Amino acid sequence: MTEQMTKPLKPTPTLPDAQTVTSVTHYTDRLFAFRCTRPRSLRFRSGEFVMIGLLGENGKPLLRAYSIASPSWDEELEFYSIKVPDGPLTSRLQHIQPGEQIILRPKPVGTLVLDALLPGKRLWMLATGTGIAPFASLLRDPETWEKYEQVIVMHTCRDADELTYGRDLIEALPEDPLIGELVEGKLLYYPTTTREKTERMGRITDNLSSGKVFADLDIPPLDPAVDRAMVCGSLDFNLDVKAILEEAGLREGANSEPAEYVVEKAFVG
Ligand code: A2P
């Protein structure tokens, strides 16, 4: 790839659906987050995704589905992204700077929403890698805390550094002026790594199947009468977790027919 190709596109004033980047944070050489202005007309439910991107070399928009990581009350939008060296979009998006523009189609959609779940007592958020993004939104939404007695976040990455975005966000929740009080005593956070040696290790699937997570957190096993789950990771991860949830008696829900769990594929390219 040439130096020229890796540079971000210069913003054009006539870009359709343009939003301006307000901040960028790089977490690792594979992960970054950025914030941008929010279209006045954009209303979304926490957990939904939109199409965002840049103008391609051919002058056409190059768009991908990204979960909105900010809560629905936030006046800006936040996104959390992987950097793929030869990924058509992220190889360029990772170089974006404050003041530059991205394209954002203001049509939010998705199944990782509270409305797609039947009422319950415990909410499980199960994520690998950038799959934490929709939960970053839901965790900062008061509705999540009003609807559930307990929220359990399992987030797994290869290395400890990759957990930083989620960890920072979760550790800040009790101090949050809007939801700090709601969160009190309700949040259980269970981060693990699978490659780097850390205090807590293992795949989410293994820690659920073996019962380790229930033992470590001193909580009862999955029960379809009280447990609801939201799943966001790679295709394989989603399928493997679905099998475990189904085995425990939970059924997949949708906007049109709420049930006990919902799944969405995290953006990986
Ligand atoms: P592992 O290191 O054992 O592959 P990736 O970076 O490849 O997207 O993976 C993110 C995390 O998701 C890694 O910790 C990885 O574990 C885990 N993972 C990948 N596939 C699965 C799966 N099918 N079930 C459970 N965990 C998975």
Tab-separated table of C-alpha atoms and ligand atoms in Angstrom:
chain	number	residue	atom	x	y	z
A	1	MET	CA	0.000	0.000	0.000
A	2	THR	CA	1.401	3.424	-0.906
A	3	GLU	CA	1.750	6.321	1.519
A	4	GLN	CA	-0.723	8.256	-0.595
A	5	MET	CA	-3.414	5.617	-0.172
A	6	THR	CA	-3.140	5.478	3.612
A	7	LYS	CA	-3.822	9.206	4.029
A	8	PRO	CA	-7.349	10.197	5.058
A	9	LEU	CA	-9.454	11.795	2.405
A	10	LYS	CA	-9.656	15.569	2.510
A	11	PRO	CA	-13.150	16.658	3.500
A	12	THR	CA	-15.285	18.116	0.777
A	13	PRO	CA	-17.878	20.697	1.754
A	14	THR	CA	-20.518	19.026	-0.378
A	15	LEU	CA	-20.122	15.556	1.171
A	16	PRO	CA	-23.612	14.127	1.745
A	17	ASP	CA	-24.480	13.274	5.369
A	18	ALA	CA	-21.126	14.693	6.526
A	19	GLN	CA	-20.312	14.834	10.242
A	20	THR	CA	-17.218	16.362	11.811
A	21	VAL	CA	-14.843	14.313	13.963
A	22	THR	CA	-14.376	15.924	17.391
A	23	SER	CA	-11.864	13.570	19.053
A	24	VAL	CA	-9.886	10.400	18.390
A	25	THR	CA	-8.378	8.001	20.956
A	26	HIS	CA	-6.021	5.198	19.979
A	27	TYR	CA	-6.046	2.260	22.399
A	28	THR	CA	-3.727	-0.213	20.715
A	29	ASP	CA	-2.259	-0.643	17.255
A	30	ARG	CA	-5.466	-2.598	16.461
A	31	LEU	CA	-8.133	-0.482	18.204
A	32	PHE	CA	-9.313	3.136	18.312
A	33	ALA	CA	-12.392	5.168	19.187
A	34	PHE	CA	-13.601	8.480	17.846
A	35	ARG	CA	-16.381	10.944	18.465
A	36	CYS	CA	-18.183	13.104	15.934
A	37	THR	CA	-21.007	15.580	15.672
A	38	ARG	CA	-24.543	14.166	15.698
A	39	PRO	CA	-27.136	15.076	13.081
A	40	ARG	CA	-29.916	17.028	14.806
A	41	SER	CA	-32.532	14.725	13.338
A	42	LEU	CA	-30.849	11.457	14.427
A	43	ARG	CA	-32.844	9.533	17.031
A	44	PHE	CA	-31.706	6.013	17.887
A	45	ARG	CA	-32.183	3.330	20.512
A	46	SER	CA	-29.074	2.417	22.503
A	47	GLY	CA	-27.507	-0.677	20.920
A	48	GLU	CA	-28.391	0.184	17.312
A	49	PHE	CA	-25.940	0.664	14.450
A	50	VAL	CA	-25.610	3.066	11.515
A	51	MET	CA	-23.647	3.052	8.276
A	52	ILE	CA	-20.564	5.253	8.436
A	53	GLY	CA	-17.535	5.717	6.214
A	54	LEU	CA	-15.467	7.884	3.921
A	55	LEU	CA	-15.550	8.833	0.303
A	56	GLY	CA	-13.859	6.066	-1.693
A	57	GLU	CA	-11.107	6.538	-4.266
A	58	ASN	CA	-13.789	6.233	-6.937
A	59	GLY	CA	-15.771	9.122	-5.442
A	60	LYS	CA	-18.458	6.806	-4.074
A	61	PRO	CA	-19.139	6.473	-0.338
A	62	LEU	CA	-17.365	3.512	1.269
A	63	LEU	CA	-19.642	2.605	4.180
A	64	ARG	CA	-19.726	-0.066	6.884
A	65	ALA	CA	-22.143	-0.862	9.711
A	66	TYR	CA	-20.901	0.477	13.047
A	67	SER	CA	-22.646	0.196	16.396
A	68	ILE	CA	-23.147	3.549	18.043
A	69	ALA	CA	-21.106	3.346	21.249
A	70	SER	CA	-22.513	6.518	22.815
A	71	PRO	CA	-25.852	6.563	24.636
A	72	SER	CA	-28.946	7.993	22.975
A	73	TRP	CA	-28.912	11.118	25.188
A	74	ASP	CA	-25.348	12.133	24.212
A	75	GLU	CA	-25.117	15.195	21.972
A	76	GLU	CA	-22.207	13.649	20.066
A	77	LEU	CA	-21.773	10.161	18.607
A	78	GLU	CA	-18.997	7.728	19.530
A	79	PHE	CA	-17.672	4.756	17.572
A	80	TYR	CA	-15.165	2.056	18.526
A	81	SER	CA	-13.255	0.439	15.701
A	82	ILE	CA	-10.698	-2.133	14.800
A	83	LYS	CA	-7.815	-1.136	12.488
A	84	VAL	CA	-7.308	-3.601	9.688
A	85	PRO	CA	-4.074	-2.798	7.812
A	86	ASP	CA	-5.549	-3.647	4.412
A	87	GLY	CA	-9.210	-3.143	5.299
A	88	PRO	CA	-10.747	-0.872	2.646
A	89	LEU	CA	-12.316	1.450	5.207
A	90	THR	CA	-10.400	1.069	8.474
A	91	SER	CA	-6.962	1.366	6.848
A	92	ARG	CA	-7.964	4.982	6.160
A	93	LEU	CA	-10.447	5.661	8.951
A	94	GLN	CA	-7.747	4.959	11.559
A	95	HIS	CA	-5.894	8.098	10.395
A	96	ILE	CA	-8.891	10.390	10.841
A	97	GLN	CA	-8.201	13.603	12.783
A	98	PRO	CA	-10.441	16.018	14.718
A	99	GLY	CA	-11.933	18.560	12.323
A	100	GLU	CA	-12.124	16.092	9.437
A	101	GLN	CA	-15.362	14.689	8.131
A	102	ILE	CA	-16.929	11.259	7.901
A	103	ILE	CA	-20.100	10.187	6.145
A	104	LEU	CA	-22.925	9.026	8.423
A	105	ARG	CA	-26.232	7.748	7.088
A	106	PRO	CA	-28.772	8.693	9.773
A	107	LYS	CA	-30.817	5.470	9.622
A	108	PRO	CA	-30.217	3.509	12.828
A	109	VAL	CA	-31.219	-0.184	12.904
A	110	GLY	CA	-30.428	-3.325	14.878
A	111	THR	CA	-31.645	-6.063	17.175
A	112	LEU	CA	-29.374	-5.414	20.158
A	113	VAL	CA	-32.020	-3.281	21.826
A	114	LEU	CA	-33.870	-3.582	25.121
A	115	ASP	CA	-37.198	-3.635	23.253
A	116	ALA	CA	-36.316	-7.007	21.672
A	117	LEU	CA	-36.097	-8.693	25.083
A	118	LEU	CA	-38.935	-9.802	27.343
A	119	PRO	CA	-38.842	-8.375	30.868
A	120	GLY	CA	-36.285	-10.141	33.078
A	121	LYS	CA	-34.108	-9.739	36.153
A	122	ARG	CA	-30.525	-10.279	34.970
A	123	LEU	CA	-29.106	-8.908	31.742
A	124	TRP	CA	-25.982	-10.557	30.297
A	125	MET	CA	-23.852	-8.549	27.881
A	126	LEU	CA	-21.541	-10.987	26.077
A	127	ALA	CA	-18.903	-9.454	23.815
A	128	THR	CA	-15.585	-10.156	22.174
A	129	GLY	CA	-13.279	-7.453	20.802
A	130	THR	CA	-15.098	-4.438	19.338
A	131	GLY	CA	-18.379	-6.205	20.106
A	132	ILE	CA	-18.329	-4.174	23.331
A	133	ALA	CA	-19.391	-1.064	21.331
A	134	PRO	CA	-23.194	-1.474	21.486
A	135	PHE	CA	-22.878	-2.264	25.202
A	136	ALA	CA	-20.901	0.944	25.704
A	137	SER	CA	-24.110	2.632	24.590
A	138	LEU	CA	-26.519	0.444	26.567
A	139	LEU	CA	-24.450	0.641	29.760
A	140	ARG	CA	-24.774	4.441	29.742
A	141	ASP	CA	-28.532	4.350	29.155
A	142	PRO	CA	-30.663	4.780	32.303
A	143	GLU	CA	-33.319	2.450	30.844
A	144	THR	CA	-30.925	-0.525	31.113
A	145	TRP	CA	-30.542	0.036	34.834
A	146	GLU	CA	-34.229	0.728	35.404
A	147	LYS	CA	-35.254	-2.500	33.664
A	148	TYR	CA	-32.788	-4.922	35.272
A	149	GLU	CA	-31.789	-5.825	38.822
A	150	GLN	CA	-28.370	-7.008	37.706
A	151	VAL	CA	-26.212	-6.446	34.621
A	152	ILE	CA	-23.345	-8.854	33.972
A	153	VAL	CA	-20.745	-7.822	31.397
A	154	MET	CA	-18.473	-10.539	30.010
A	155	HIS	CA	-15.893	-9.091	27.610
A	156	THR	CA	-13.101	-11.174	26.159
A	157	CYS	CA	-10.103	-10.154	24.084
A	158	ARG	CA	-6.823	-11.773	23.202
A	159	ASP	CA	-4.699	-9.323	25.243
A	160	ALA	CA	-5.241	-7.155	28.331
A	161	ASP	CA	-4.661	-3.858	26.442
A	162	GLU	CA	-7.633	-4.654	24.242
A	163	LEU	CA	-9.935	-4.568	27.263
A	164	THR	CA	-9.028	-0.933	28.102
A	165	TYR	CA	-11.840	0.842	26.257
A	166	GLY	CA	-14.523	-1.261	27.965
A	167	ARG	CA	-12.795	-1.254	31.334
A	168	ASP	CA	-12.418	2.559	31.405
A	169	LEU	CA	-16.051	2.974	30.495
A	170	ILE	CA	-17.313	0.490	33.081
A	171	GLU	CA	-15.102	1.841	35.847
A	172	ALA	CA	-16.458	5.343	35.161
A	173	LEU	CA	-20.136	4.304	35.454
A	174	PRO	CA	-20.495	4.669	39.256
A	175	GLU	CA	-19.240	8.278	38.985
A	176	ASP	CA	-21.539	9.117	36.078
A	177	PRO	CA	-23.821	12.005	37.101
A	178	LEU	CA	-26.789	10.589	35.169
A	179	ILE	CA	-26.662	6.889	36.001
A	180	GLY	CA	-24.119	6.554	38.831
A	181	GLU	CA	-26.783	5.974	41.478
A	182	LEU	CA	-28.781	3.572	39.311
A	183	VAL	CA	-25.727	1.384	38.739
A	184	GLU	CA	-24.895	0.966	42.409
A	185	GLY	CA	-24.758	-2.697	43.420
A	186	LYS	CA	-26.124	-3.887	40.076
A	187	LEU	CA	-23.060	-4.296	37.865
A	188	LEU	CA	-20.882	-7.395	37.628
A	189	TYR	CA	-17.914	-7.060	35.260
A	190	TYR	CA	-16.094	-10.186	34.072
A	191	PRO	CA	-13.304	-9.341	31.621
A	192	THR	CA	-11.033	-12.130	30.391
A	193	THR	CA	-8.105	-12.596	28.042
A	194	THR	CA	-7.428	-15.665	25.948
A	195	ARG	CA	-3.809	-15.207	24.831
A	196	GLU	CA	-2.037	-12.907	27.271
A	197	LYS	CA	-1.614	-14.389	30.714
A	198	THR	CA	-3.759	-12.418	33.177
A	199	GLU	CA	-5.613	-12.953	36.445
A	200	ARG	CA	-8.808	-13.993	34.663
A	201	MET	CA	-8.631	-15.963	31.474
A	202	GLY	CA	-10.698	-18.000	29.052
A	203	ARG	CA	-13.269	-17.740	26.301
A	204	ILE	CA	-16.769	-16.601	27.260
A	205	THR	CA	-18.144	-19.847	25.884
A	206	ASP	CA	-15.826	-21.953	28.071
A	207	ASN	CA	-16.470	-19.870	31.183
A	208	LEU	CA	-20.221	-20.259	30.694
A	209	SER	CA	-20.159	-23.973	29.823
A	210	SER	CA	-17.844	-24.944	32.673
A	211	GLY	CA	-19.836	-22.861	35.148
A	212	LYS	CA	-16.672	-20.952	36.107
A	213	VAL	CA	-18.255	-17.526	35.682
A	214	PHE	CA	-21.162	-18.432	37.971
A	215	ALA	CA	-18.792	-19.782	40.608
A	216	ASP	CA	-16.406	-16.816	40.372
A	217	LEU	CA	-19.239	-14.275	40.659
A	218	ASP	CA	-21.172	-16.394	43.154
A	219	ILE	CA	-24.403	-16.225	41.158
A	220	PRO	CA	-26.913	-18.867	40.030
A	221	PRO	CA	-26.608	-20.471	36.562
A	222	LEU	CA	-28.624	-19.354	33.527
A	223	ASP	CA	-32.377	-19.551	33.969
A	224	PRO	CA	-34.763	-18.552	31.168
A	225	ALA	CA	-37.257	-17.237	33.729
A	226	VAL	CA	-34.925	-14.457	34.878
A	227	ASP	CA	-31.992	-14.214	32.452
A	228	ARG	CA	-31.816	-12.095	29.307
A	229	ALA	CA	-28.732	-11.909	27.092
A	230	MET	CA	-27.290	-9.718	24.369
A	231	VAL	CA	-24.470	-11.150	22.261
A	232	CYS	CA	-22.043	-9.271	20.022
A	233	GLY	CA	-18.884	-10.686	18.506
A	234	SER	CA	-17.583	-12.605	15.521
A	235	LEU	CA	-19.872	-14.924	13.590
A	236	ASP	CA	-18.328	-18.027	15.200
A	237	PHE	CA	-18.557	-16.533	18.664
A	238	ASN	CA	-22.200	-15.615	18.162
A	239	LEU	CA	-23.065	-19.117	16.966
A	240	ASP	CA	-21.244	-20.802	19.844
A	241	VAL	CA	-22.872	-18.548	22.447
A	242	LYS	CA	-26.301	-19.024	20.872
A	243	ALA	CA	-25.940	-22.778	21.289
A	244	ILE	CA	-25.144	-22.358	24.983
A	245	LEU	CA	-28.066	-19.986	25.549
A	246	GLU	CA	-30.489	-22.239	23.680
A	247	GLU	CA	-29.270	-25.204	25.689
A	248	ALA	CA	-30.110	-23.236	28.841
A	249	GLY	CA	-33.638	-22.671	27.503
A	250	LEU	CA	-33.345	-19.087	26.212
A	251	ARG	CA	-34.884	-18.247	22.813
A	252	GLU	CA	-33.752	-15.673	20.290
A	253	GLY	CA	-35.805	-12.469	20.169
A	254	ALA	CA	-36.301	-9.742	17.615
A	255	ASN	CA	-37.873	-6.301	17.486
A	256	SER	CA	-41.093	-7.842	16.190
A	257	GLU	CA	-41.059	-10.724	18.665
A	258	PRO	CA	-39.173	-10.135	21.924
A	259	ALA	CA	-37.724	-13.192	23.688
A	260	GLU	CA	-34.820	-14.039	26.001
A	261	TYR	CA	-31.718	-13.162	23.970
A	262	VAL	CA	-30.594	-11.156	20.936
A	263	VAL	CA	-27.486	-11.340	18.746
A	264	GLU	CA	-25.609	-9.010	16.425
A	265	LYS	CA	-22.385	-9.478	14.506
A	266	ALA	CA	-19.620	-7.058	15.457
A	267	PHE	CA	-18.018	-5.225	12.577
A	268	VAL	CA	-14.651	-6.810	11.866
A	269	GLY	CA	-13.299	-5.505	8.547
B	1	A2P	P1	-9.078	-16.989	21.132
B	1	A2P	O1	-7.872	-16.152	21.431
B	1	A2P	O2	-9.131	-18.253	21.929
B	1	A2P	O3	-9.303	-17.210	19.665
B	1	A2P	P2	-10.474	-12.023	17.604
B	1	A2P	O4	-9.435	-11.032	18.050
B	1	A2P	O5	-9.950	-13.149	16.806
B	1	A2P	O6	-11.684	-11.354	17.019
B	1	A2P	O7	-11.008	-12.708	18.941
B	1	A2P	C1	-11.462	-11.928	20.024
B	1	A2P	C2	-11.673	-12.836	21.207
B	1	A2P	O8	-12.772	-13.718	20.928
B	1	A2P	C3	-10.468	-13.714	21.492
B	1	A2P	O9	-10.257	-13.691	22.886
B	1	A2P	C4	-10.903	-15.077	20.979
B	1	A2P	O10	-10.359	-16.159	21.699
B	1	A2P	C5	-12.385	-15.042	21.228
B	1	A2P	N1	-13.116	-15.952	20.328
B	1	A2P	C6	-12.978	-16.091	19.008
B	1	A2P	N2	-13.818	-17.007	18.501
B	1	A2P	C7	-14.532	-17.473	19.544
B	1	A2P	C8	-15.572	-18.442	19.682
B	1	A2P	N3	-16.045	-19.115	18.625
B	1	A2P	N4	-16.057	-18.657	20.925
B	1	A2P	C9	-15.589	-17.990	21.993
B	1	A2P	N5	-14.617	-17.060	21.932
B	1	A2P	C10	-14.093	-16.792	20.735
